PDB file of C-alpha atoms in Angstrom:
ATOM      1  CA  UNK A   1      -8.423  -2.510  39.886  1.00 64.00           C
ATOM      2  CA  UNK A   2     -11.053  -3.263  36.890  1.00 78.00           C
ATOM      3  CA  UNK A   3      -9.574  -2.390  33.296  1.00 93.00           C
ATOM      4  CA  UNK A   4     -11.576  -0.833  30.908  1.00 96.00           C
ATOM      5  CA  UNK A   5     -14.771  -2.772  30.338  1.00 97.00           C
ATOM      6  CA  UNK A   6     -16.340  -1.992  26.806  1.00 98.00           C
ATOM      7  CA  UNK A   7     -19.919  -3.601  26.149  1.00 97.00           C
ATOM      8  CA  UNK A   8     -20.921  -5.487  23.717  1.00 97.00           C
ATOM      9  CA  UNK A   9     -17.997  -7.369  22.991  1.00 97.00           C
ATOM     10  CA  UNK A  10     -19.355  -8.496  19.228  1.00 97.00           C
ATOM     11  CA  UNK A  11     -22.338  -7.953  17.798  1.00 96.00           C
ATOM     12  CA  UNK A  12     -24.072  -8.459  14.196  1.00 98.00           C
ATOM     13  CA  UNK A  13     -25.979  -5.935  12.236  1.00 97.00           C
ATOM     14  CA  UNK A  14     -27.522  -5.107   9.675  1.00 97.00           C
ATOM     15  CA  UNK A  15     -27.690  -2.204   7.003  1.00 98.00           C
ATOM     16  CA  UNK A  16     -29.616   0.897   8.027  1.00 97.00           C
ATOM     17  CA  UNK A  17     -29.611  -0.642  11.305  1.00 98.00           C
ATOM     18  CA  UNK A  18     -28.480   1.666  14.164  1.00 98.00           C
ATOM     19  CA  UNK A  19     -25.980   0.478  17.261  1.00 98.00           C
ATOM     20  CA  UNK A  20     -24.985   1.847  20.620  1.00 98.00           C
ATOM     21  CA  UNK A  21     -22.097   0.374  22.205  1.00 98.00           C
ATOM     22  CA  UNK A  22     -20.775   1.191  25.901  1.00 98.00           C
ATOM     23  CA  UNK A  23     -17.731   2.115  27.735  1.00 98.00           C
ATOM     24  CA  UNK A  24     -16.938   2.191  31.382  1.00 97.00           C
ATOM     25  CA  UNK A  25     -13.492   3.790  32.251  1.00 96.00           C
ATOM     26  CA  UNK A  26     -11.018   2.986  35.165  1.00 94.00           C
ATOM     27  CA  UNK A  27     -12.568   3.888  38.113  1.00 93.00           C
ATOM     28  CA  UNK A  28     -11.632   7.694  39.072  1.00 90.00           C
ATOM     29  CA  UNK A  29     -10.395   7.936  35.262  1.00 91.00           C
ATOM     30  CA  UNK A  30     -13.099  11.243  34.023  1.00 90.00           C
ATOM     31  CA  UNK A  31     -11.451  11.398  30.409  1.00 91.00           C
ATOM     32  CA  UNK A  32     -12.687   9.067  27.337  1.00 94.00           C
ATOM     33  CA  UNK A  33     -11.862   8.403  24.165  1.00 94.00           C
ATOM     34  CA  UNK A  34     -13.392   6.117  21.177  1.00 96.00           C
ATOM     35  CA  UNK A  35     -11.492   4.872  18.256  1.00 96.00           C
ATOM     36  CA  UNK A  36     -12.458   2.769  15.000  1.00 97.00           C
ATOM     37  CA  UNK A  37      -9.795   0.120  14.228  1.00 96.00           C
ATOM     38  CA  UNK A  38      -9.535  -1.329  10.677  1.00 93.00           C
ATOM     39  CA  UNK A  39      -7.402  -3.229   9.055  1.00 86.00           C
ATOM     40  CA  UNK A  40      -6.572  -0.401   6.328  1.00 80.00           C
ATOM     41  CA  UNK A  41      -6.736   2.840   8.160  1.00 85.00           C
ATOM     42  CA  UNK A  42      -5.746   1.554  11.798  1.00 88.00           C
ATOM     43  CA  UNK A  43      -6.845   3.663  14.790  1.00 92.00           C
ATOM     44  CA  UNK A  44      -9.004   6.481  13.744  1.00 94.00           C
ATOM     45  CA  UNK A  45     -10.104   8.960  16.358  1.00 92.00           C
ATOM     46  CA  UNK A  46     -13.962   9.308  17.088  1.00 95.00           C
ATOM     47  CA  UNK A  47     -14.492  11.552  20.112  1.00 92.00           C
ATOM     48  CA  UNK A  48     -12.895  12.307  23.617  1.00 92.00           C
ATOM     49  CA  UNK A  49     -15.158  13.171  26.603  1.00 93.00           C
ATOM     50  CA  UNK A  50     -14.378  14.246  29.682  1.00 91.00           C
ATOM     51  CA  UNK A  51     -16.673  15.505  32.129  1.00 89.00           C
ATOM     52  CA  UNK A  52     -19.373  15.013  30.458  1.00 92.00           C
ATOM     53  CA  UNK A  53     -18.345  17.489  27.649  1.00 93.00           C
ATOM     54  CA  UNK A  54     -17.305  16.668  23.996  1.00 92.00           C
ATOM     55  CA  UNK A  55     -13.897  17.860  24.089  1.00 89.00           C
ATOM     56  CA  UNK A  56     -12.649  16.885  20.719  1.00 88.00           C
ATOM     57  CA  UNK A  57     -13.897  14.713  17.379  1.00 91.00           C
ATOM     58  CA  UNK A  58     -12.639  13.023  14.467  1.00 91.00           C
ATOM     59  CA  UNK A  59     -13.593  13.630  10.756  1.00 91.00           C
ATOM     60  CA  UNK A  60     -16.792  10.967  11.102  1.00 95.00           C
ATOM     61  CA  UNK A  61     -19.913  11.784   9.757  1.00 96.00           C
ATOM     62  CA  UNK A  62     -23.060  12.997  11.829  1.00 96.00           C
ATOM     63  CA  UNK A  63     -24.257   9.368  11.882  1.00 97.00           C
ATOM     64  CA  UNK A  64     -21.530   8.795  14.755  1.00 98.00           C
ATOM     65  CA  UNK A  65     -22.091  10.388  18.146  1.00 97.00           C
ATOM     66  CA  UNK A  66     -21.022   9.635  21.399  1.00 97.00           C
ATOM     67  CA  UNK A  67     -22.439  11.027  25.058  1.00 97.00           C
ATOM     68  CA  UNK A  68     -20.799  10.944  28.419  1.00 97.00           C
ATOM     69  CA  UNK A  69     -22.456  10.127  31.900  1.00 96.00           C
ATOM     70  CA  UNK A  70     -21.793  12.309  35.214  1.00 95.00           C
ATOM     71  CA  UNK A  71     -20.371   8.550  36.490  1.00 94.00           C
ATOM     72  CA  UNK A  72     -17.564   8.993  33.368  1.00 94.00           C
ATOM     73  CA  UNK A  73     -19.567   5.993  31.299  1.00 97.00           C
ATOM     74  CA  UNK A  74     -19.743   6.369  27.635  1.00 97.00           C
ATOM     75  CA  UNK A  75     -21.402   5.502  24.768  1.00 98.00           C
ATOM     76  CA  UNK A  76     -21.572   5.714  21.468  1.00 98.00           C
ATOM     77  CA  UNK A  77     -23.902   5.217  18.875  1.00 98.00           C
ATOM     78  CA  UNK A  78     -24.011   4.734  15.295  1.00 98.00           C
ATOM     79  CA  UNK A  79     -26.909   5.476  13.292  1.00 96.00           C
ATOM     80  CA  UNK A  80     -28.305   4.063  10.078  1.00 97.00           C
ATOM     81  CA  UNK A  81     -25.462   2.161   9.749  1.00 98.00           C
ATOM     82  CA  UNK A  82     -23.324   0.696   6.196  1.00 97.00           C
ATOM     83  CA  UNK A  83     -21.164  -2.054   5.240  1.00 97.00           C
ATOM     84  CA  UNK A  84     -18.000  -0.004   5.742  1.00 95.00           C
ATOM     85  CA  UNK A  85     -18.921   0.610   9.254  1.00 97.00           C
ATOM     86  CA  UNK A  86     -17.825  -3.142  10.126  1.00 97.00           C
ATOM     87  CA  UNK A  87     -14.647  -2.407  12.655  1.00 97.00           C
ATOM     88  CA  UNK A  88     -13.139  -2.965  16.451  1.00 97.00           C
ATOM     89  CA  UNK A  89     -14.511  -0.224  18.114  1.00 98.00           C
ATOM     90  CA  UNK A  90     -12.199   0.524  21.104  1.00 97.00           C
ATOM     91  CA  UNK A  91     -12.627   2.680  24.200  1.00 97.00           C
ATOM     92  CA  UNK A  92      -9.647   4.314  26.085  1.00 95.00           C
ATOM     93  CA  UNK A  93      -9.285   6.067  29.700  1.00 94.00           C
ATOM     94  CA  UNK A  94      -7.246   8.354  30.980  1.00 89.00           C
ATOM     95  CA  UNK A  95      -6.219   9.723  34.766  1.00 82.00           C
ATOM     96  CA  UNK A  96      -5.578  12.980  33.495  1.00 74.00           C
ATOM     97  CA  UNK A  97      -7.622  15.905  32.667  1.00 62.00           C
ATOM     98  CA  UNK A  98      -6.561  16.424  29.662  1.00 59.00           C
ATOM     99  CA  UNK A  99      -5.243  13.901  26.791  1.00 56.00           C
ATOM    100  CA  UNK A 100      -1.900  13.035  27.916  1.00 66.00           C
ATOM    101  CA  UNK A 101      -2.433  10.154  25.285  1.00 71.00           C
ATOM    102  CA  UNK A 102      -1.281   8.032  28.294  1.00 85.00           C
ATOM    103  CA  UNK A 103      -4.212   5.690  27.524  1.00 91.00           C
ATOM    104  CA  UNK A 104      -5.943   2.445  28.929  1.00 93.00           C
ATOM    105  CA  UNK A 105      -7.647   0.570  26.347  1.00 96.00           C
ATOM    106  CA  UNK A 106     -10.648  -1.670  26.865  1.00 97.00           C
ATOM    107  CA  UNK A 107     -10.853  -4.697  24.644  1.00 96.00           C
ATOM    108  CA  UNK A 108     -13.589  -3.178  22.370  1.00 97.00           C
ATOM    109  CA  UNK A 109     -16.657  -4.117  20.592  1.00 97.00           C
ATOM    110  CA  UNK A 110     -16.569  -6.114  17.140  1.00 97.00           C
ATOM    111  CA  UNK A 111     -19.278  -4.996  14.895  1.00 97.00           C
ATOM    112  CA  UNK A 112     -19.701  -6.452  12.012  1.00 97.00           C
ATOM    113  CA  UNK A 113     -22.364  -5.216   9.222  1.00 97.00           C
ATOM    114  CA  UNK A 114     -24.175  -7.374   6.956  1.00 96.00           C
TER     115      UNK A 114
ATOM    116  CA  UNK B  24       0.229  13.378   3.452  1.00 63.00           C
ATOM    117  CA  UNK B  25      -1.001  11.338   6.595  1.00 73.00           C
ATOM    118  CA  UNK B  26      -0.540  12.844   9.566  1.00 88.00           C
ATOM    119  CA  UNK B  27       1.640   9.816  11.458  1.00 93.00           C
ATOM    120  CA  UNK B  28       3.530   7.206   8.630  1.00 94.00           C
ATOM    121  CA  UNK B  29       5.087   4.113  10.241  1.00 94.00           C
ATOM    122  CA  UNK B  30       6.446   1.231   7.189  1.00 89.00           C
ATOM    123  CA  UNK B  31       3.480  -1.548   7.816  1.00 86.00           C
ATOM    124  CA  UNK B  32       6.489  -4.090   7.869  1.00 86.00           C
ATOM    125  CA  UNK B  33       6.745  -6.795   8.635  1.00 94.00           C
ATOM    126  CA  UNK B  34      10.047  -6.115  10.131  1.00 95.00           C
ATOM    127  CA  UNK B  35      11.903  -9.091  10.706  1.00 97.00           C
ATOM    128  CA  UNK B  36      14.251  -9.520  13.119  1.00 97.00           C
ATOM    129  CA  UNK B  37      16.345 -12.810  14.494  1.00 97.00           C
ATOM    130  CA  UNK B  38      16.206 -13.133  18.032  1.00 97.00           C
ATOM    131  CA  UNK B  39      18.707 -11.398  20.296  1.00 97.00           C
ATOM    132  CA  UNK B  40      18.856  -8.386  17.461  1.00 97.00           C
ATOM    133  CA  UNK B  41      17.913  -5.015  17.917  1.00 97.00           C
ATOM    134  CA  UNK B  42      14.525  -3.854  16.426  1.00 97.00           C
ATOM    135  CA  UNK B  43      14.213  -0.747  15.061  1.00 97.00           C
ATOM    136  CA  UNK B  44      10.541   0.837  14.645  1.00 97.00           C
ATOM    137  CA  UNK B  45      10.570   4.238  12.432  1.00 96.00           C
ATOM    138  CA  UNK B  46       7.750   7.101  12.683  1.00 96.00           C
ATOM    139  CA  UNK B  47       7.324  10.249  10.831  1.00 96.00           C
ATOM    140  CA  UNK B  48       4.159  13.072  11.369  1.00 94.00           C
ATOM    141  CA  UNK B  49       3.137  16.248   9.730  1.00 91.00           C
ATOM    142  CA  UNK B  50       2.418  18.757  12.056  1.00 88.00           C
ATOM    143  CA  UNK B  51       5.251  20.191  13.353  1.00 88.00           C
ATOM    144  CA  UNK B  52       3.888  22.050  16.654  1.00 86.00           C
ATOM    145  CA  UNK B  53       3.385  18.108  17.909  1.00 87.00           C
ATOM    146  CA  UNK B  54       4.533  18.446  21.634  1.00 86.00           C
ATOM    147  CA  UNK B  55       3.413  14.375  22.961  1.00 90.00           C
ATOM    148  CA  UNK B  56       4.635  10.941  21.216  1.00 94.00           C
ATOM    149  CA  UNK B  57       3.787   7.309  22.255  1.00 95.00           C
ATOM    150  CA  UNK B  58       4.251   4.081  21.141  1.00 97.00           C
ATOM    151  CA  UNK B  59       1.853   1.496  21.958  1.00 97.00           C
ATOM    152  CA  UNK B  60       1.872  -2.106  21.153  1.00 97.00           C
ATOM    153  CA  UNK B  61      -0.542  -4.139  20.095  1.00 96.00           C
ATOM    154  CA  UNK B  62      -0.773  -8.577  20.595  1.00 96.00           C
ATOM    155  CA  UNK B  63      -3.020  -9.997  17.770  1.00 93.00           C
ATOM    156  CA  UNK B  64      -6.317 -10.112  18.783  1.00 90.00           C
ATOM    157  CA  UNK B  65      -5.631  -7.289  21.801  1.00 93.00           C
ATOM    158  CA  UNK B  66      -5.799  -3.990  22.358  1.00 94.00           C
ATOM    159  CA  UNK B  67      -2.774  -1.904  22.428  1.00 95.00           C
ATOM    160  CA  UNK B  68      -1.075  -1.274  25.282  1.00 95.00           C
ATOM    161  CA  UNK B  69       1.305   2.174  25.708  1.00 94.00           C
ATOM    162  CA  UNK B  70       4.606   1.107  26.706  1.00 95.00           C
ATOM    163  CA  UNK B  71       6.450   4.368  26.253  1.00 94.00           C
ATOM    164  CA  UNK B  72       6.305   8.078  26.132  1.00 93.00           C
ATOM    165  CA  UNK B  73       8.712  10.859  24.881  1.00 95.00           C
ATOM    166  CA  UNK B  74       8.266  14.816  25.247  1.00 92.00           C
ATOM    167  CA  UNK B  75      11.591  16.265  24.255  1.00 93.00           C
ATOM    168  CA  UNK B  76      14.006  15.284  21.993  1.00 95.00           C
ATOM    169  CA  UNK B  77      16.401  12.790  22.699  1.00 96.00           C
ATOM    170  CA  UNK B  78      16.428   9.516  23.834  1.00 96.00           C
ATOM    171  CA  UNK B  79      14.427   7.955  26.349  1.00 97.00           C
ATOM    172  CA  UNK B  80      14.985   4.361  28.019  1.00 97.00           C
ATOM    173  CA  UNK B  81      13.283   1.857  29.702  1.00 96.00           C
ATOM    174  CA  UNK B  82      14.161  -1.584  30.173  1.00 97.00           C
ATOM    175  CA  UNK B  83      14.980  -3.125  27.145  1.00 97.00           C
ATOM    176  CA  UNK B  84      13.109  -0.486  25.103  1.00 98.00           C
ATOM    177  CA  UNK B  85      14.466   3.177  24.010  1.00 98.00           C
ATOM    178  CA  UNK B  86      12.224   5.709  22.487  1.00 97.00           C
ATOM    179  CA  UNK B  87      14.466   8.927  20.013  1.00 97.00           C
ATOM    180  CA  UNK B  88      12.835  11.963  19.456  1.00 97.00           C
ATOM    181  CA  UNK B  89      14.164  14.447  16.621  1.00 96.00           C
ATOM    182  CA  UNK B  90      11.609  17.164  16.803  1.00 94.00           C
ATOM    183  CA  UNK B  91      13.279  19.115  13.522  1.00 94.00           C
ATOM    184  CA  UNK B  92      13.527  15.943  11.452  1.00 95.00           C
ATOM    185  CA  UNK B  93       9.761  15.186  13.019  1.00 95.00           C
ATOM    186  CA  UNK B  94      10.722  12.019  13.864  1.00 95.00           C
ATOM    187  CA  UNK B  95       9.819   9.460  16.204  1.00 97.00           C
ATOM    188  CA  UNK B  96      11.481   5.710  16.592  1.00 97.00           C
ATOM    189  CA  UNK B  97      11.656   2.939  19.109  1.00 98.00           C
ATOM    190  CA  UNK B  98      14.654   0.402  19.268  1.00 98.00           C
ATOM    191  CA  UNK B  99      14.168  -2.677  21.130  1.00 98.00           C
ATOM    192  CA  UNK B 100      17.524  -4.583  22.325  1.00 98.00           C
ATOM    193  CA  UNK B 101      18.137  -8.056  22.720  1.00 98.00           C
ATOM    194  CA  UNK B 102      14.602  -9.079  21.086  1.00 97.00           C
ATOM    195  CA  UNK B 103      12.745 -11.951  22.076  1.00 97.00           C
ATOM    196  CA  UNK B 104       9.714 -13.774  20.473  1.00 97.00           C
ATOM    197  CA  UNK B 105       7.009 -12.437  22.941  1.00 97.00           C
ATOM    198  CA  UNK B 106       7.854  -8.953  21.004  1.00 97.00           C
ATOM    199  CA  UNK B 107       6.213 -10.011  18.022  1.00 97.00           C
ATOM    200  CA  UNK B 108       3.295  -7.692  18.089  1.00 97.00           C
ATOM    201  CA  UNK B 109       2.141  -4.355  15.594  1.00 96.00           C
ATOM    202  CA  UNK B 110       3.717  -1.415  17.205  1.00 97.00           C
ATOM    203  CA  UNK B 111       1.655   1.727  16.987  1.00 96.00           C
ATOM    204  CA  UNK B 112       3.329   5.011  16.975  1.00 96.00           C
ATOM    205  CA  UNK B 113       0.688   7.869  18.768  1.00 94.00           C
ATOM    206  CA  UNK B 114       1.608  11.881  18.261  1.00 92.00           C
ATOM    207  CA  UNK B 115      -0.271  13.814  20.448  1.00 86.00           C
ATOM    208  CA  UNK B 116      -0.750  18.191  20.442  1.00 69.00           C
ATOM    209  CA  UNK B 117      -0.308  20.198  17.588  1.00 69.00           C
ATOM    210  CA  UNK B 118      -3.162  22.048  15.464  1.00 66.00           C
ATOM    211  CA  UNK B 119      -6.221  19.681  16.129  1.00 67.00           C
ATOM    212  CA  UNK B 120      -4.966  18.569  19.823  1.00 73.00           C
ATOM    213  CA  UNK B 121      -5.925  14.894  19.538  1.00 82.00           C
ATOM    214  CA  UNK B 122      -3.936  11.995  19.896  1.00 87.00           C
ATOM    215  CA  UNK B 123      -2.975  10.547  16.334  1.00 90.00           C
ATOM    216  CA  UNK B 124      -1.880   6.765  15.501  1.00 93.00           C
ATOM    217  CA  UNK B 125       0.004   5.469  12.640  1.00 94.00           C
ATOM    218  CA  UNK B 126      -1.026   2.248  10.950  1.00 94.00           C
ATOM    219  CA  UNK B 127       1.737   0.217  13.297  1.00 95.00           C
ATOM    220  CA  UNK B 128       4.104  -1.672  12.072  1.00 96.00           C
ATOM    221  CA  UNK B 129       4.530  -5.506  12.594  1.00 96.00           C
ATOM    222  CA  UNK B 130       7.569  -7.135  14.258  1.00 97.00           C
ATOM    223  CA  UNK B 131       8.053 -10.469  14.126  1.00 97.00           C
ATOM    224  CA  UNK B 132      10.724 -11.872  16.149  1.00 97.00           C
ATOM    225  CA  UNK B 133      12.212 -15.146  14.966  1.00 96.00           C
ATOM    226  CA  UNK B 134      13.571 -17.689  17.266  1.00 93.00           C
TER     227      UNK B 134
END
């Protein structure tokens, strides 16, 4: 059974620049979560998703926003992007509908801003 | 206050030794806890889950709950090197209803 496969796996950019970054869950897993990793704040939440509805969000400004797909895919974009943006961006799954916090983690996508 | 304090470490620990990993969070109508833990260079990985108070084991691992002290900790028995990882305590319910992480904490595991 395929793991969590988060797209791209690093990437480069640059200020003011804007990035979308993509998710595919566990197949028959319909919930999805993003969090930003850093070295000094850890895990931060971003969003959950599940069908296709914005269940919950983190304290992030407008210039992060995320969408679900009716085949449980995700994405997530960043806008006009800064410095302090640089960070793992990871992408969990869950089974259940609702967030157990039983999660499956994809590998997530390095971004790193210039 | 954050909402989920772990001690960054590290914490270490001679092999064979028990490990002790310490968590403490805020809101007090929390009704989920995890600990995940995370390889260098990985993502984390949930290896246990606790929903009353108590203990909880599994394997080598045992999760504690104290839900009036609002405290969360994982002890790991008989320690071996390939524990050396950050272990992330995760509370989950309360107020907001997402699922919270600490900072982890790293263990290193000497041979």
């Amino acid at each position: 059974k395929a793991g969590v496969t988060q797209t791209p796996r690093y990437l480069i950019k640059t200020r003011g620049q804007q990035v979308t970054l993509s998710c595919s869950p566990i197949s028959g897993h319909r919930s999805v979560s993003w969090y930003q990793q850093t070295p000094g704040q850890g895990l931060q939440f971003l969003f959950e998703y599940f069908s296709e509805t914005q269940r919950n969000k983190g304290n992030f400004p407008g210039r992060f926003s995320g969408r679900q797909f009716s085949n449980s895919r995700s994405e997530m974009n960043v806008s006009t992007l800064e410095l302090g943006d640089s960070a793992l961006y990871l992408c969990a799954s869950s089974l259940f509908d609702r967030n157990t916090g039983e999660l499956f983690f994809g590998e997530g996508s390095r971004l790193t801003v210039l | 206050q954050k909402e989920v304090e772990q001690n960054s470490g590290p914490l270490s620990v001679p092999e064979g030794a028990i490990a002790s990993l310490n968590c403490t969070y805020s809101d007090r109508v929390s009704q989920s806890f995890f600990w995940y833990r995370q390889y260098s260079g990985k993502s984390p990985e949930l290896i246990m889950s606790i929903y009353s108070n108590g203990d909880k084991e599994d394997g080598r691992f045992t999760a504690q709950l104290n839900k009036a002290s609002q405290y969360v900790s994982l002890l790991i028995r008989d320690s071996q090197p390939s524990d050396s990882a950050t272990y992330l305590c995760a509370v989950e319910g309360g107020a907001t209803n997402k699922l919270i992480f600490g900072t982890g904490t790293l263990l290193a595991v000497q041979p």
